[in-house]
mmCIF file of the N, C-alpha and C atoms, coordinates in Angstrom:
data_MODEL
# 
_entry.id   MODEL 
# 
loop_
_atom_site.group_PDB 
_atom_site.id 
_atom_site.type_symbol 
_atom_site.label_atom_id 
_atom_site.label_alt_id 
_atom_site.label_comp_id 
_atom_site.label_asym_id 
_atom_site.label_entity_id 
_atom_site.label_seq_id 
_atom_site.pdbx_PDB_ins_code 
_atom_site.Cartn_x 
_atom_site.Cartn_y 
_atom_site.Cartn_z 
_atom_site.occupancy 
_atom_site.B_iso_or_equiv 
_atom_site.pdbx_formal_charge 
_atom_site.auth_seq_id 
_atom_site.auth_comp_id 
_atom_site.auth_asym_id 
_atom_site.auth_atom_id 
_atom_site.pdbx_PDB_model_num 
ATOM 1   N N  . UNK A 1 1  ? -261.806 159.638 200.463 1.00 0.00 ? 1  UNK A N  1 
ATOM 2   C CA . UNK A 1 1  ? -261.455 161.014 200.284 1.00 0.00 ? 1  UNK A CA 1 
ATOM 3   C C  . UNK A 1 1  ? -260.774 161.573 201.532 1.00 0.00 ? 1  UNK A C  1 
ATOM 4   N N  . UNK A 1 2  ? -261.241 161.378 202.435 1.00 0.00 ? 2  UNK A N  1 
ATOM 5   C CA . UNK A 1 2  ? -260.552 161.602 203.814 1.00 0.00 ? 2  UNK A CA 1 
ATOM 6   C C  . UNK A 1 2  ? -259.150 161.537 204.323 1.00 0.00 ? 2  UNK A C  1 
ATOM 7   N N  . UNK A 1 3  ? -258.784 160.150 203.249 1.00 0.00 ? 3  UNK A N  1 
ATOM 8   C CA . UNK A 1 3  ? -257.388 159.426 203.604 1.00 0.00 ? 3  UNK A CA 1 
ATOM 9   C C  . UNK A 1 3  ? -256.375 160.772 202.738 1.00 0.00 ? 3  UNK A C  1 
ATOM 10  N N  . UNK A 1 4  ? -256.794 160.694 201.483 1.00 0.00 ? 4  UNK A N  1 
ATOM 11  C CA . UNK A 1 4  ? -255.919 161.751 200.729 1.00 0.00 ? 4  UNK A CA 1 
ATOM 12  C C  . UNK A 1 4  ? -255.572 162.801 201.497 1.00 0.00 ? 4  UNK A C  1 
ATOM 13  N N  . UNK A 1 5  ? -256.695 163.364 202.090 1.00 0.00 ? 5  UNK A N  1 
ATOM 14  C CA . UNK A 1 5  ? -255.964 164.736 202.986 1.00 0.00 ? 5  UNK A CA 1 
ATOM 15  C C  . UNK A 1 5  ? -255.168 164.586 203.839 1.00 0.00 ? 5  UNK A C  1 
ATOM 16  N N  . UNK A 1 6  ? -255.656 163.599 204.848 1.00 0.00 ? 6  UNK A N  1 
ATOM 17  C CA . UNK A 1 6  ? -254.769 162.929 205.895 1.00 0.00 ? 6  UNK A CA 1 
ATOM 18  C C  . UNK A 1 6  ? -253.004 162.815 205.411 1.00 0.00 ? 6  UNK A C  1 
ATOM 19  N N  . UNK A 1 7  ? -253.074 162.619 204.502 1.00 0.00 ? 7  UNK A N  1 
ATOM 20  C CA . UNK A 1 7  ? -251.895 161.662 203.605 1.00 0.00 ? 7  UNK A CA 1 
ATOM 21  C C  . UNK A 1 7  ? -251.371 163.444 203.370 1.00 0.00 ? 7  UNK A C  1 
ATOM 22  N N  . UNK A 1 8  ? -252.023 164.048 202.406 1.00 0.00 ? 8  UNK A N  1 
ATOM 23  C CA . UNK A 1 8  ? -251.448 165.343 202.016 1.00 0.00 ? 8  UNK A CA 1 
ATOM 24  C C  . UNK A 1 8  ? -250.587 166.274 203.418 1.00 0.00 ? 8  UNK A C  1 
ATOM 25  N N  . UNK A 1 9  ? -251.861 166.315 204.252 1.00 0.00 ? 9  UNK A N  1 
ATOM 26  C CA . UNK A 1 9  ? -251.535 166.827 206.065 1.00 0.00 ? 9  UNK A CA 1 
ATOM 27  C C  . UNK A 1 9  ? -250.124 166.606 206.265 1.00 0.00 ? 9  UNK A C  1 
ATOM 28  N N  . UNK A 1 10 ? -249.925 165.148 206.222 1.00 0.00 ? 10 UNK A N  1 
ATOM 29  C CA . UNK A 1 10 ? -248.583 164.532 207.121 1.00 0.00 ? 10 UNK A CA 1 
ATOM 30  C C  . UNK A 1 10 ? -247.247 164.972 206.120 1.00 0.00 ? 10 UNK A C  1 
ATOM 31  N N  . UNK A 1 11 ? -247.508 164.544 204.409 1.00 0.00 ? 11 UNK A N  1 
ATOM 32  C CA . UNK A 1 11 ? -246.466 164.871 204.336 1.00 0.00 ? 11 UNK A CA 1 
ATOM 33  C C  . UNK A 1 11 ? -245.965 166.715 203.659 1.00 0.00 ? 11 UNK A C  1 
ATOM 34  N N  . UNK A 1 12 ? -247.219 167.409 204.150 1.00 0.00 ? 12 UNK A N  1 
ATOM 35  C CA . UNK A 1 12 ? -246.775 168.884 204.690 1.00 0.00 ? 12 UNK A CA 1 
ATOM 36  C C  . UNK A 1 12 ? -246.344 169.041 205.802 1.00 0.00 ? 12 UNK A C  1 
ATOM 37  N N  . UNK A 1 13 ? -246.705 168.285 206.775 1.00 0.00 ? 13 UNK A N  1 
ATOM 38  C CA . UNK A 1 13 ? -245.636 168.657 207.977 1.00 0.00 ? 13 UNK A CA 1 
ATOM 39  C C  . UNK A 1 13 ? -244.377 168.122 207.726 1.00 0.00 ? 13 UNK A C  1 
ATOM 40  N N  . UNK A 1 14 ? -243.902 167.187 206.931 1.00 0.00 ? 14 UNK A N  1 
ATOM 41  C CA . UNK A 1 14 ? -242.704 166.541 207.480 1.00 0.00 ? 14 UNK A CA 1 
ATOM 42  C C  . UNK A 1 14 ? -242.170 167.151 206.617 1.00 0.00 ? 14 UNK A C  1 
ATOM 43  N N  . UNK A 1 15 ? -242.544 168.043 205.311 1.00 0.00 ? 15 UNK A N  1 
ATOM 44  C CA . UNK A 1 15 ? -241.844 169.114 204.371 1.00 0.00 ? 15 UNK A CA 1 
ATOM 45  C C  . UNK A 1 15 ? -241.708 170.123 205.232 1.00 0.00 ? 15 UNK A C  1 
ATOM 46  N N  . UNK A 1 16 ? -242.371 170.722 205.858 1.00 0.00 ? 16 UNK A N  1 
ATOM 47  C CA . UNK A 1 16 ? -241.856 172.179 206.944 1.00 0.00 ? 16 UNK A CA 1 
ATOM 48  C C  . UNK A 1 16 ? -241.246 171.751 207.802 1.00 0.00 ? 16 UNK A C  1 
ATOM 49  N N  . UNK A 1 17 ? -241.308 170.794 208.414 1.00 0.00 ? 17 UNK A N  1 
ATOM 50  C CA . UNK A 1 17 ? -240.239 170.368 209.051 1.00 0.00 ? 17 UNK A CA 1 
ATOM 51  C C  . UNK A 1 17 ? -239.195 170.494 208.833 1.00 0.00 ? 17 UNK A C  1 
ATOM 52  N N  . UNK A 1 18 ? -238.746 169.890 207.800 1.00 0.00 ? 18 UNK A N  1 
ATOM 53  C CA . UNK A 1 18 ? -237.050 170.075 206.689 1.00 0.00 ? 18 UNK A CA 1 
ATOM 54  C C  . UNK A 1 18 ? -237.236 170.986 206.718 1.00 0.00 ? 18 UNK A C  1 
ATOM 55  N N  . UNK A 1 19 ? -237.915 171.979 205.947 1.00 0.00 ? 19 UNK A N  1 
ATOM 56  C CA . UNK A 1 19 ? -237.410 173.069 205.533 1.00 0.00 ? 19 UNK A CA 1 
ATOM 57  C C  . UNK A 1 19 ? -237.245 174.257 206.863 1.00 0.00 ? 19 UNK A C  1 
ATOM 58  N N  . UNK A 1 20 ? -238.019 174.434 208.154 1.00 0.00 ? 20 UNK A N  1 
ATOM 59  C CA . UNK A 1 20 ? -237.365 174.903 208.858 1.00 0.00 ? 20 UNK A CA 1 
ATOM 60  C C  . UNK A 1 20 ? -236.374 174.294 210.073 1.00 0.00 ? 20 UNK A C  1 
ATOM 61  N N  . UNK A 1 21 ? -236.700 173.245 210.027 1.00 0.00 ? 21 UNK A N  1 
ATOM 62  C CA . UNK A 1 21 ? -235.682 172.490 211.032 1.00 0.00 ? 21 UNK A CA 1 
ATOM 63  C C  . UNK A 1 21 ? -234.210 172.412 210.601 1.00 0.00 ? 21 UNK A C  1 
ATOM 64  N N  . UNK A 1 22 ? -234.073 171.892 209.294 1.00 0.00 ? 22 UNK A N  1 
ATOM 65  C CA . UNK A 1 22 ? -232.713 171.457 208.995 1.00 0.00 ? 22 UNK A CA 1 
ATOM 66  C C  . UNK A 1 22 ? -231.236 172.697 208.804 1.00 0.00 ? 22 UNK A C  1 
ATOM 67  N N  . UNK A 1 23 ? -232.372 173.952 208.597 1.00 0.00 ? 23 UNK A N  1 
ATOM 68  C CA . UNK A 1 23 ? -231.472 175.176 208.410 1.00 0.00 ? 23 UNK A CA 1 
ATOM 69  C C  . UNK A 1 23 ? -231.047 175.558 209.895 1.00 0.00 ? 23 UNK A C  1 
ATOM 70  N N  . UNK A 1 24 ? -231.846 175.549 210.467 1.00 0.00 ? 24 UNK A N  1 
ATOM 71  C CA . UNK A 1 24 ? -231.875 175.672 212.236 1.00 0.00 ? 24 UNK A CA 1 
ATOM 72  C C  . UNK A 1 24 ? -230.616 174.656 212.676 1.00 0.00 ? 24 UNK A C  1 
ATOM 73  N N  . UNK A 1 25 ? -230.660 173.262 212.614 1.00 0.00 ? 25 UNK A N  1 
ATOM 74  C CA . UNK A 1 25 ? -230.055 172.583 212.655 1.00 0.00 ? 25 UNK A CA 1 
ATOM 75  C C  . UNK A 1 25 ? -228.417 172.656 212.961 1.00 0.00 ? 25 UNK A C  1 
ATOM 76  N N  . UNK A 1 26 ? -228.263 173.100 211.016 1.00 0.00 ? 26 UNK A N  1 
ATOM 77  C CA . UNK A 1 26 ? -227.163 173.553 210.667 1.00 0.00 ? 26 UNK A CA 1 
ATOM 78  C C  . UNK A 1 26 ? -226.631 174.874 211.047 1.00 0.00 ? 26 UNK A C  1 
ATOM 79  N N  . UNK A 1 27 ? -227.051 175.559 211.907 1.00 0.00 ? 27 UNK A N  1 
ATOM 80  C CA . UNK A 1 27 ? -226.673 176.998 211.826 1.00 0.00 ? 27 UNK A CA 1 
ATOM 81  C C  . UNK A 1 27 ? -226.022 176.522 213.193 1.00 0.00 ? 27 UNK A C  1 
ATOM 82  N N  . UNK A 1 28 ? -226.732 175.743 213.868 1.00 0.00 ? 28 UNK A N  1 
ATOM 83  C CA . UNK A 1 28 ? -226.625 175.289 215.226 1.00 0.00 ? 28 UNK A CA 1 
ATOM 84  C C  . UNK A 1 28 ? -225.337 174.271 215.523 1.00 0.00 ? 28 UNK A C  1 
ATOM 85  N N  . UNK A 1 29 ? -224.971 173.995 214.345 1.00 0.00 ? 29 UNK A N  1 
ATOM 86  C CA . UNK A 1 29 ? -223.730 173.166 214.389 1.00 0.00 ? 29 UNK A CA 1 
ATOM 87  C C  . UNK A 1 29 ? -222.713 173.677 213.883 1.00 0.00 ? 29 UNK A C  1 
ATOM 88  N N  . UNK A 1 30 ? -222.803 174.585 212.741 1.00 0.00 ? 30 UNK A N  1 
ATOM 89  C CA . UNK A 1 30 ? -221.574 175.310 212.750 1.00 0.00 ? 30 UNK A CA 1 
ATOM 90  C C  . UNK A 1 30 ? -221.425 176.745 213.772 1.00 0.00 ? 30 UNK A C  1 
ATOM 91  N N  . UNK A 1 31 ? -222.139 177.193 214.748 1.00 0.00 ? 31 UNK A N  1 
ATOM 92  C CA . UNK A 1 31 ? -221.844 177.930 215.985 1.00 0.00 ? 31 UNK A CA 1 
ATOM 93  C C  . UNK A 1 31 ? -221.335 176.948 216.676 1.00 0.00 ? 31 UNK A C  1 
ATOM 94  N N  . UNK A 1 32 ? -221.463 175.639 217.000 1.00 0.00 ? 32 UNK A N  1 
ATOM 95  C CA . UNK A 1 32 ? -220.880 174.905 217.529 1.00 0.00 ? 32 UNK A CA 1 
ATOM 96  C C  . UNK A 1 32 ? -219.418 174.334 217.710 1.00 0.00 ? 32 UNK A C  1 
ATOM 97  N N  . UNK A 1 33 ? -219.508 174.402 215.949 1.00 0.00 ? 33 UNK A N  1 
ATOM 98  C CA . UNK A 1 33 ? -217.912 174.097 215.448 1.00 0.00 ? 33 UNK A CA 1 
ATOM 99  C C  . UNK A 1 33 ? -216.947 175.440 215.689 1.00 0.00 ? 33 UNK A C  1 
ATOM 100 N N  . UNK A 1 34 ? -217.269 176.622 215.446 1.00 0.00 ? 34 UNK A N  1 
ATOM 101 C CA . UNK A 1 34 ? -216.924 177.901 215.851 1.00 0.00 ? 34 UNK A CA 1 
ATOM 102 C C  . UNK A 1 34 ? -215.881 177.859 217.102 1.00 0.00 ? 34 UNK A C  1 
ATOM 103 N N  . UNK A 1 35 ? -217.005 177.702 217.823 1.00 0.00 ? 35 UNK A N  1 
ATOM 104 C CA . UNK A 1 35 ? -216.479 178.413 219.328 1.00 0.00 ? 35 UNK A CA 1 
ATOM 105 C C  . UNK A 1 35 ? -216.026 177.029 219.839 1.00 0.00 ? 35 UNK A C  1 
ATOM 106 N N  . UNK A 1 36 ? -215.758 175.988 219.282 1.00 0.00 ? 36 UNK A N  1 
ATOM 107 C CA . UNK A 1 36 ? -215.653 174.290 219.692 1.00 0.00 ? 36 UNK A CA 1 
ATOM 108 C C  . UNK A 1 36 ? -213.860 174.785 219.478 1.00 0.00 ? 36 UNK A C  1 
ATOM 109 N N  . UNK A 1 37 ? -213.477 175.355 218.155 1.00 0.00 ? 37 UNK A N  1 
ATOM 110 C CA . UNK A 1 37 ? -212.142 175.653 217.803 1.00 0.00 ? 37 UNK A CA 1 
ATOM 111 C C  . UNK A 1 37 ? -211.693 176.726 218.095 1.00 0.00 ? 37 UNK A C  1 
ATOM 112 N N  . UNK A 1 38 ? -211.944 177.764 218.962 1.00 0.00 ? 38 UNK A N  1 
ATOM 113 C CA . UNK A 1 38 ? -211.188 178.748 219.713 1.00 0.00 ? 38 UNK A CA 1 
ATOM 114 C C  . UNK A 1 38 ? -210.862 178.094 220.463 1.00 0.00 ? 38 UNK A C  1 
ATOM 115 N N  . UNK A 1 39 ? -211.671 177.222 221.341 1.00 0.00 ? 39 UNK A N  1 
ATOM 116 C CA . UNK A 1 39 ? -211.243 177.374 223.087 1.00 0.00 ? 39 UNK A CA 1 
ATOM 117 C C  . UNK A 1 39 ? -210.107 176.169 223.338 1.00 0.00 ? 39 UNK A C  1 
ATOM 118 N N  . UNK A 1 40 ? -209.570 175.095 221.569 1.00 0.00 ? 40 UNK A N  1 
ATOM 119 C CA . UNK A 1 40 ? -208.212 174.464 221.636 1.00 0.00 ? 40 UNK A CA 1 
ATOM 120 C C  . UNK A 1 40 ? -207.466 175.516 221.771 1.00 0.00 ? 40 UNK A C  1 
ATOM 121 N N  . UNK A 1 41 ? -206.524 174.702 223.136 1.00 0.00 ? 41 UNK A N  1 
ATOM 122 C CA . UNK A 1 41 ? -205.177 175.022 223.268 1.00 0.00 ? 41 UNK A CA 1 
ATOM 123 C C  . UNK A 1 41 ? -204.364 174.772 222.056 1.00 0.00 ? 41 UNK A C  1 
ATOM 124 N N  . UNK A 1 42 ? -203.714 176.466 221.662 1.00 0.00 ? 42 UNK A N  1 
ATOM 125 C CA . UNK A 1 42 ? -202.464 176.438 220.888 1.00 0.00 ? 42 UNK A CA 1 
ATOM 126 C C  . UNK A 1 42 ? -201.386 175.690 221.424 1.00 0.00 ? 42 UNK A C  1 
ATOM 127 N N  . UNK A 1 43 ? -200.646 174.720 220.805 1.00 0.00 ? 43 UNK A N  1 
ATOM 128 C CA . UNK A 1 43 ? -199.134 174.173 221.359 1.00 0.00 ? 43 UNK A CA 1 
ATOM 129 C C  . UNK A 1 43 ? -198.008 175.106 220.681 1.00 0.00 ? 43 UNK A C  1 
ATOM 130 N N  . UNK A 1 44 ? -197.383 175.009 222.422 1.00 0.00 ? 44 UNK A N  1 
ATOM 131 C CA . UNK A 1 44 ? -196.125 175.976 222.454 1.00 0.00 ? 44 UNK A CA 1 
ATOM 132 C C  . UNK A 1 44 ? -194.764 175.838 221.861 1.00 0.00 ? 44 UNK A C  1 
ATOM 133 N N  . UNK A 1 45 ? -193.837 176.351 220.928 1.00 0.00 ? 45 UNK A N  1 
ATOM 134 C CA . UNK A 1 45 ? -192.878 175.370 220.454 1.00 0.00 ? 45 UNK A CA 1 
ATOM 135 C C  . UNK A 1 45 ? -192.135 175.021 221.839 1.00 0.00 ? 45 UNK A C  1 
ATOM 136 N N  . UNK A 1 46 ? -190.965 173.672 221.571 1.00 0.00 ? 46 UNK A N  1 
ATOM 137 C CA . UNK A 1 46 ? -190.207 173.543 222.765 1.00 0.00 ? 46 UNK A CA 1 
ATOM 138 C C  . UNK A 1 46 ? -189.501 174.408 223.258 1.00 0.00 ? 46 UNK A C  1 
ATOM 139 N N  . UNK A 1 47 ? -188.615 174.914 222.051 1.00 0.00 ? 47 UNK A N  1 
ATOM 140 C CA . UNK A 1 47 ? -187.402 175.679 222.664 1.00 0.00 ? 47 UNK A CA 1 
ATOM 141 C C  . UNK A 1 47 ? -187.740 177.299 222.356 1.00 0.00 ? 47 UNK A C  1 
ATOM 142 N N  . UNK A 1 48 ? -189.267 177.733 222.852 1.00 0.00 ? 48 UNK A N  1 
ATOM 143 C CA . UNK A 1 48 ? -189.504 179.065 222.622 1.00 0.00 ? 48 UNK A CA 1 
ATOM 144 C C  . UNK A 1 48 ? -189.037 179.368 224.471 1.00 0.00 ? 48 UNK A C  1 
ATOM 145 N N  . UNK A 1 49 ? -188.926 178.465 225.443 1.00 0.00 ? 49 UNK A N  1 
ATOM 146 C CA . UNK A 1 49 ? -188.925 179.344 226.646 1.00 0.00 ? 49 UNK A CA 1 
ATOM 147 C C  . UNK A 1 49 ? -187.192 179.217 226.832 1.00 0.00 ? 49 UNK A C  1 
ATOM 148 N N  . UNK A 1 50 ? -186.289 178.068 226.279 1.00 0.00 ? 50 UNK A N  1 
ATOM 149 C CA . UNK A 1 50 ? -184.821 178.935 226.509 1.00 0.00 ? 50 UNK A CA 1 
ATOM 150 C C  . UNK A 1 50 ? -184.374 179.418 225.725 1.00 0.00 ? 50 UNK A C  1 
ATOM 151 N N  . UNK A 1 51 ? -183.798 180.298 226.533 1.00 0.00 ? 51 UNK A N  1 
ATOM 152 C CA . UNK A 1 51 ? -183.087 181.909 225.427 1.00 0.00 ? 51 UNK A CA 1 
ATOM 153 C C  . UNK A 1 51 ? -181.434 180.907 225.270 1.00 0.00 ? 51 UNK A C  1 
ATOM 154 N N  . UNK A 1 52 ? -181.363 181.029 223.883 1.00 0.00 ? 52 UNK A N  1 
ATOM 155 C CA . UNK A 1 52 ? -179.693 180.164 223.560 1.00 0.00 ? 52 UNK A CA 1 
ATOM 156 C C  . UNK A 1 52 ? -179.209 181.505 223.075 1.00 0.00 ? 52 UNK A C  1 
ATOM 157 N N  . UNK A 1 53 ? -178.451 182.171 223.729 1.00 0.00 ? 53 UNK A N  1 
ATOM 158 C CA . UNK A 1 53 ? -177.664 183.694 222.456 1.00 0.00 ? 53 UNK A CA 1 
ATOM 159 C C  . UNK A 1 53 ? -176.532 182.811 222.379 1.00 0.00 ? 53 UNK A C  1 
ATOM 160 N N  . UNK A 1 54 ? -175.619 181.902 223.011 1.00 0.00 ? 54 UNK A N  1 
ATOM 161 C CA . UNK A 1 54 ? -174.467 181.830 222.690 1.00 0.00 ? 54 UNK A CA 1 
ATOM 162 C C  . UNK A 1 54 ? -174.598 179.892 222.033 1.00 0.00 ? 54 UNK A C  1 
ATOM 163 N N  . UNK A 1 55 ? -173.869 179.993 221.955 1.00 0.00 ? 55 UNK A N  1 
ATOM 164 C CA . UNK A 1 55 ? -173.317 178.326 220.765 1.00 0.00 ? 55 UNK A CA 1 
ATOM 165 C C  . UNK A 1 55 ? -172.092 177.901 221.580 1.00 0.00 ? 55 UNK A C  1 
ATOM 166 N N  . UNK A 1 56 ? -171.791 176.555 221.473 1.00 0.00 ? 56 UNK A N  1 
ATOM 167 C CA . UNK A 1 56 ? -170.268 175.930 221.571 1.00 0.00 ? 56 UNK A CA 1 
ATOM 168 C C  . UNK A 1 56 ? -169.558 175.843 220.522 1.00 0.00 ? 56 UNK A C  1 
ATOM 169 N N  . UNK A 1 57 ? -168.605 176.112 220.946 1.00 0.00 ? 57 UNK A N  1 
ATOM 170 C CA . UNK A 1 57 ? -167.424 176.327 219.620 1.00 0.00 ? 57 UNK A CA 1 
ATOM 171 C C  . UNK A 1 57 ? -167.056 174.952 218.702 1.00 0.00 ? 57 UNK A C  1 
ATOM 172 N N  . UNK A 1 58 ? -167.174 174.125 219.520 1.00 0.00 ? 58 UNK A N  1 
ATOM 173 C CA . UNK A 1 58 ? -166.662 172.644 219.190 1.00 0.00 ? 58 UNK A CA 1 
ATOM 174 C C  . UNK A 1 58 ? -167.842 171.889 218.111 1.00 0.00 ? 58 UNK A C  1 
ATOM 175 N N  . UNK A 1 59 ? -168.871 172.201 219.035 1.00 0.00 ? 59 UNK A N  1 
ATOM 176 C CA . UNK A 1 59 ? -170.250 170.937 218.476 1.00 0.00 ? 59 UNK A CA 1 
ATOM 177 C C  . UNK A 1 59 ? -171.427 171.757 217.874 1.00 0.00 ? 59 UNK A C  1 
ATOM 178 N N  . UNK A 1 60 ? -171.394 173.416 218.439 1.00 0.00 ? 60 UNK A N  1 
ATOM 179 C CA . UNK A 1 60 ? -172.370 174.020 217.638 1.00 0.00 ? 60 UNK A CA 1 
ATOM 180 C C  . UNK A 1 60 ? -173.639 174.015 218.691 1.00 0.00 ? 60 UNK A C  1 
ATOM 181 N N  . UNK A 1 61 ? -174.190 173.252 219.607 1.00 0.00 ? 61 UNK A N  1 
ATOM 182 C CA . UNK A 1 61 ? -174.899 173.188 220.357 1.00 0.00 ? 61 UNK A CA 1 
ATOM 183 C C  . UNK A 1 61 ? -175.611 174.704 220.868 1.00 0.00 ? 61 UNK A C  1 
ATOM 184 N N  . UNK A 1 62 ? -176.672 175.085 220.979 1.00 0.00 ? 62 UNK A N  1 
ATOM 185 C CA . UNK A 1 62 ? -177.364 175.972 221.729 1.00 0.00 ? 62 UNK A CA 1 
ATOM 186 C C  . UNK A 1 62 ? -176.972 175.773 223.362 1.00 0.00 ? 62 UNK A C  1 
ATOM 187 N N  . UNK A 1 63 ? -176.297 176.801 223.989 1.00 0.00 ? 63 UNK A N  1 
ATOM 188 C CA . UNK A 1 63 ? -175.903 176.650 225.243 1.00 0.00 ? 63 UNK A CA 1 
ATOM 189 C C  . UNK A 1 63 ? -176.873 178.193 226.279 1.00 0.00 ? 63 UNK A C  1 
ATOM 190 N N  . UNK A 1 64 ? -176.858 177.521 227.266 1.00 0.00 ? 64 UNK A N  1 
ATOM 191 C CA . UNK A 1 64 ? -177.741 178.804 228.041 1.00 0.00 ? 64 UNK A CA 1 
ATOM 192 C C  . UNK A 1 64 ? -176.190 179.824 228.677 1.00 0.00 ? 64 UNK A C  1 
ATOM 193 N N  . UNK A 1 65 ? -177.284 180.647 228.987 1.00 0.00 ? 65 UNK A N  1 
ATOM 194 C CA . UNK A 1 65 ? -176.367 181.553 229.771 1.00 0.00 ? 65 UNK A CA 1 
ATOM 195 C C  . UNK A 1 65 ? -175.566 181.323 230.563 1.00 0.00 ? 65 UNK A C  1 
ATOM 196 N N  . UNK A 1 66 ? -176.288 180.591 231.433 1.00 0.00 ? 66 UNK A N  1 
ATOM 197 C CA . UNK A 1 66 ? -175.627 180.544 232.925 1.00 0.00 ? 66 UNK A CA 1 
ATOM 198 C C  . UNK A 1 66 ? -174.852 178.962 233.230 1.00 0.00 ? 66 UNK A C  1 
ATOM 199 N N  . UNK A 1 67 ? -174.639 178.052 231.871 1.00 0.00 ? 67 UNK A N  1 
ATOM 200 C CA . UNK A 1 67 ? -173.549 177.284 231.906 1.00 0.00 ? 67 UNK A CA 1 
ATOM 201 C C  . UNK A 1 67 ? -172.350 177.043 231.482 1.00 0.00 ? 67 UNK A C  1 
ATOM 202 N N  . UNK A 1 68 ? -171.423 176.592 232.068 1.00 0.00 ? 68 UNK A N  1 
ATOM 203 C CA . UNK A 1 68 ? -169.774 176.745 232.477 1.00 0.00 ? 68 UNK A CA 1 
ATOM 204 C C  . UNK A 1 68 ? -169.211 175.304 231.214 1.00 0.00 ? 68 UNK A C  1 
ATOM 205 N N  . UNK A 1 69 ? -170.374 174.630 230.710 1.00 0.00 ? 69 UNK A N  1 
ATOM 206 C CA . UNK A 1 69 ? -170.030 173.720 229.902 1.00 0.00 ? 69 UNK A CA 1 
ATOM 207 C C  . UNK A 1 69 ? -170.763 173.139 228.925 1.00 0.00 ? 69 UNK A C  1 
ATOM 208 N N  . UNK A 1 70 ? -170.476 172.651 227.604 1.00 0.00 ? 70 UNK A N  1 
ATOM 209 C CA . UNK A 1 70 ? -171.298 172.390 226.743 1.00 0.00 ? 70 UNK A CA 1 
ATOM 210 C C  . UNK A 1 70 ? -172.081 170.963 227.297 1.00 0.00 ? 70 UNK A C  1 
ATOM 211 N N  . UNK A 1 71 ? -173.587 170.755 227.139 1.00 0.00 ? 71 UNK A N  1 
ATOM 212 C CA . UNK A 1 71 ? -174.076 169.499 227.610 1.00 0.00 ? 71 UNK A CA 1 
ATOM 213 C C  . UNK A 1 71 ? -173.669 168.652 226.822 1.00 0.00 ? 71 UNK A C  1 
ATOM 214 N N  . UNK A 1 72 ? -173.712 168.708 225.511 1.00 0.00 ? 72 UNK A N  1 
ATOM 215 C CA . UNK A 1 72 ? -173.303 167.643 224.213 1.00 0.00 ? 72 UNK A CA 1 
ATOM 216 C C  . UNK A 1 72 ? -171.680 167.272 224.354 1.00 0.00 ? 72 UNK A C  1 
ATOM 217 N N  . UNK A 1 73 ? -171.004 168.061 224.497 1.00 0.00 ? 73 UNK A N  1 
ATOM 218 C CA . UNK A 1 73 ? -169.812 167.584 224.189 1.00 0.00 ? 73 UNK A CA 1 
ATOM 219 C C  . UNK A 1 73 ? -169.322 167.907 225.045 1.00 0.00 ? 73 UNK A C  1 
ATOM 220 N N  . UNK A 1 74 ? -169.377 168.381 226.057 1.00 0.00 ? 74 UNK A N  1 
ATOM 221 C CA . UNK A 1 74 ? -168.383 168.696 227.190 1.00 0.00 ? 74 UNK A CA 1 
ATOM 222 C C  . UNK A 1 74 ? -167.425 170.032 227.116 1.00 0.00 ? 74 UNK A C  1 
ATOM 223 N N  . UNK A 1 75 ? -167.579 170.287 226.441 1.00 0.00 ? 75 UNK A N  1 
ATOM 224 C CA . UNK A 1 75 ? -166.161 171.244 226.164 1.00 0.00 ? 75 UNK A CA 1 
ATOM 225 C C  . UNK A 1 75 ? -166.367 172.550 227.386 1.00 0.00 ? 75 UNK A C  1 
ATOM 226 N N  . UNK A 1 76 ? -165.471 173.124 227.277 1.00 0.00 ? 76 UNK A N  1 
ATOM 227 C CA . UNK A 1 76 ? -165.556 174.738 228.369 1.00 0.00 ? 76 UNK A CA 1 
ATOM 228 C C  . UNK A 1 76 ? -165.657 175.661 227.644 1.00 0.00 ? 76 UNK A C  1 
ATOM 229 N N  . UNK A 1 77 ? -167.036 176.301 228.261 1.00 0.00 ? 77 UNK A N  1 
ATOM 230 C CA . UNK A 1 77 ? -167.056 177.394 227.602 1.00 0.00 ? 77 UNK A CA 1 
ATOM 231 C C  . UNK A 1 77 ? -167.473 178.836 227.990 1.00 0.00 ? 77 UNK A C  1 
# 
């Protein structure tokens, strides 16, 4: 008779266990996943830091301001 309770005892603990551990658990891993995916670095596009306003006439190329010639094709511009 002894053993039965014993037996009943253990597997009430290892039922409250689950039932408050595993919610705990999980709450604890998706706060994890949370704040795990803010603190990735966004990637920057390439060509968000040069400013192209003007084009080459010839090849179409994005040219900066302050050059005297197309890089792709050479042309003057």
């Amino acid at each position: 008779m002894m053993t039965g309770g014993l037996f009943m005892f253990g597997f009430g603990l290892i039922t409250m266990l689950l039932v408050i551990g595993l919610p705990v658990v999980l709450i604890a891993v998706l706060i994890w996943a949370l704040t795990h995916h803010e603190n990735s670095p966004v990637p920057v596009p390439v060509h968000q830091n040069m400013a192209s306003t003007r084009t080459c006439i010839q090849c179409r190329a994005a040219l900066h301001d302050a050059w005297s010639h197309c890089p792709q094709c050479g042309a003057l511009v």
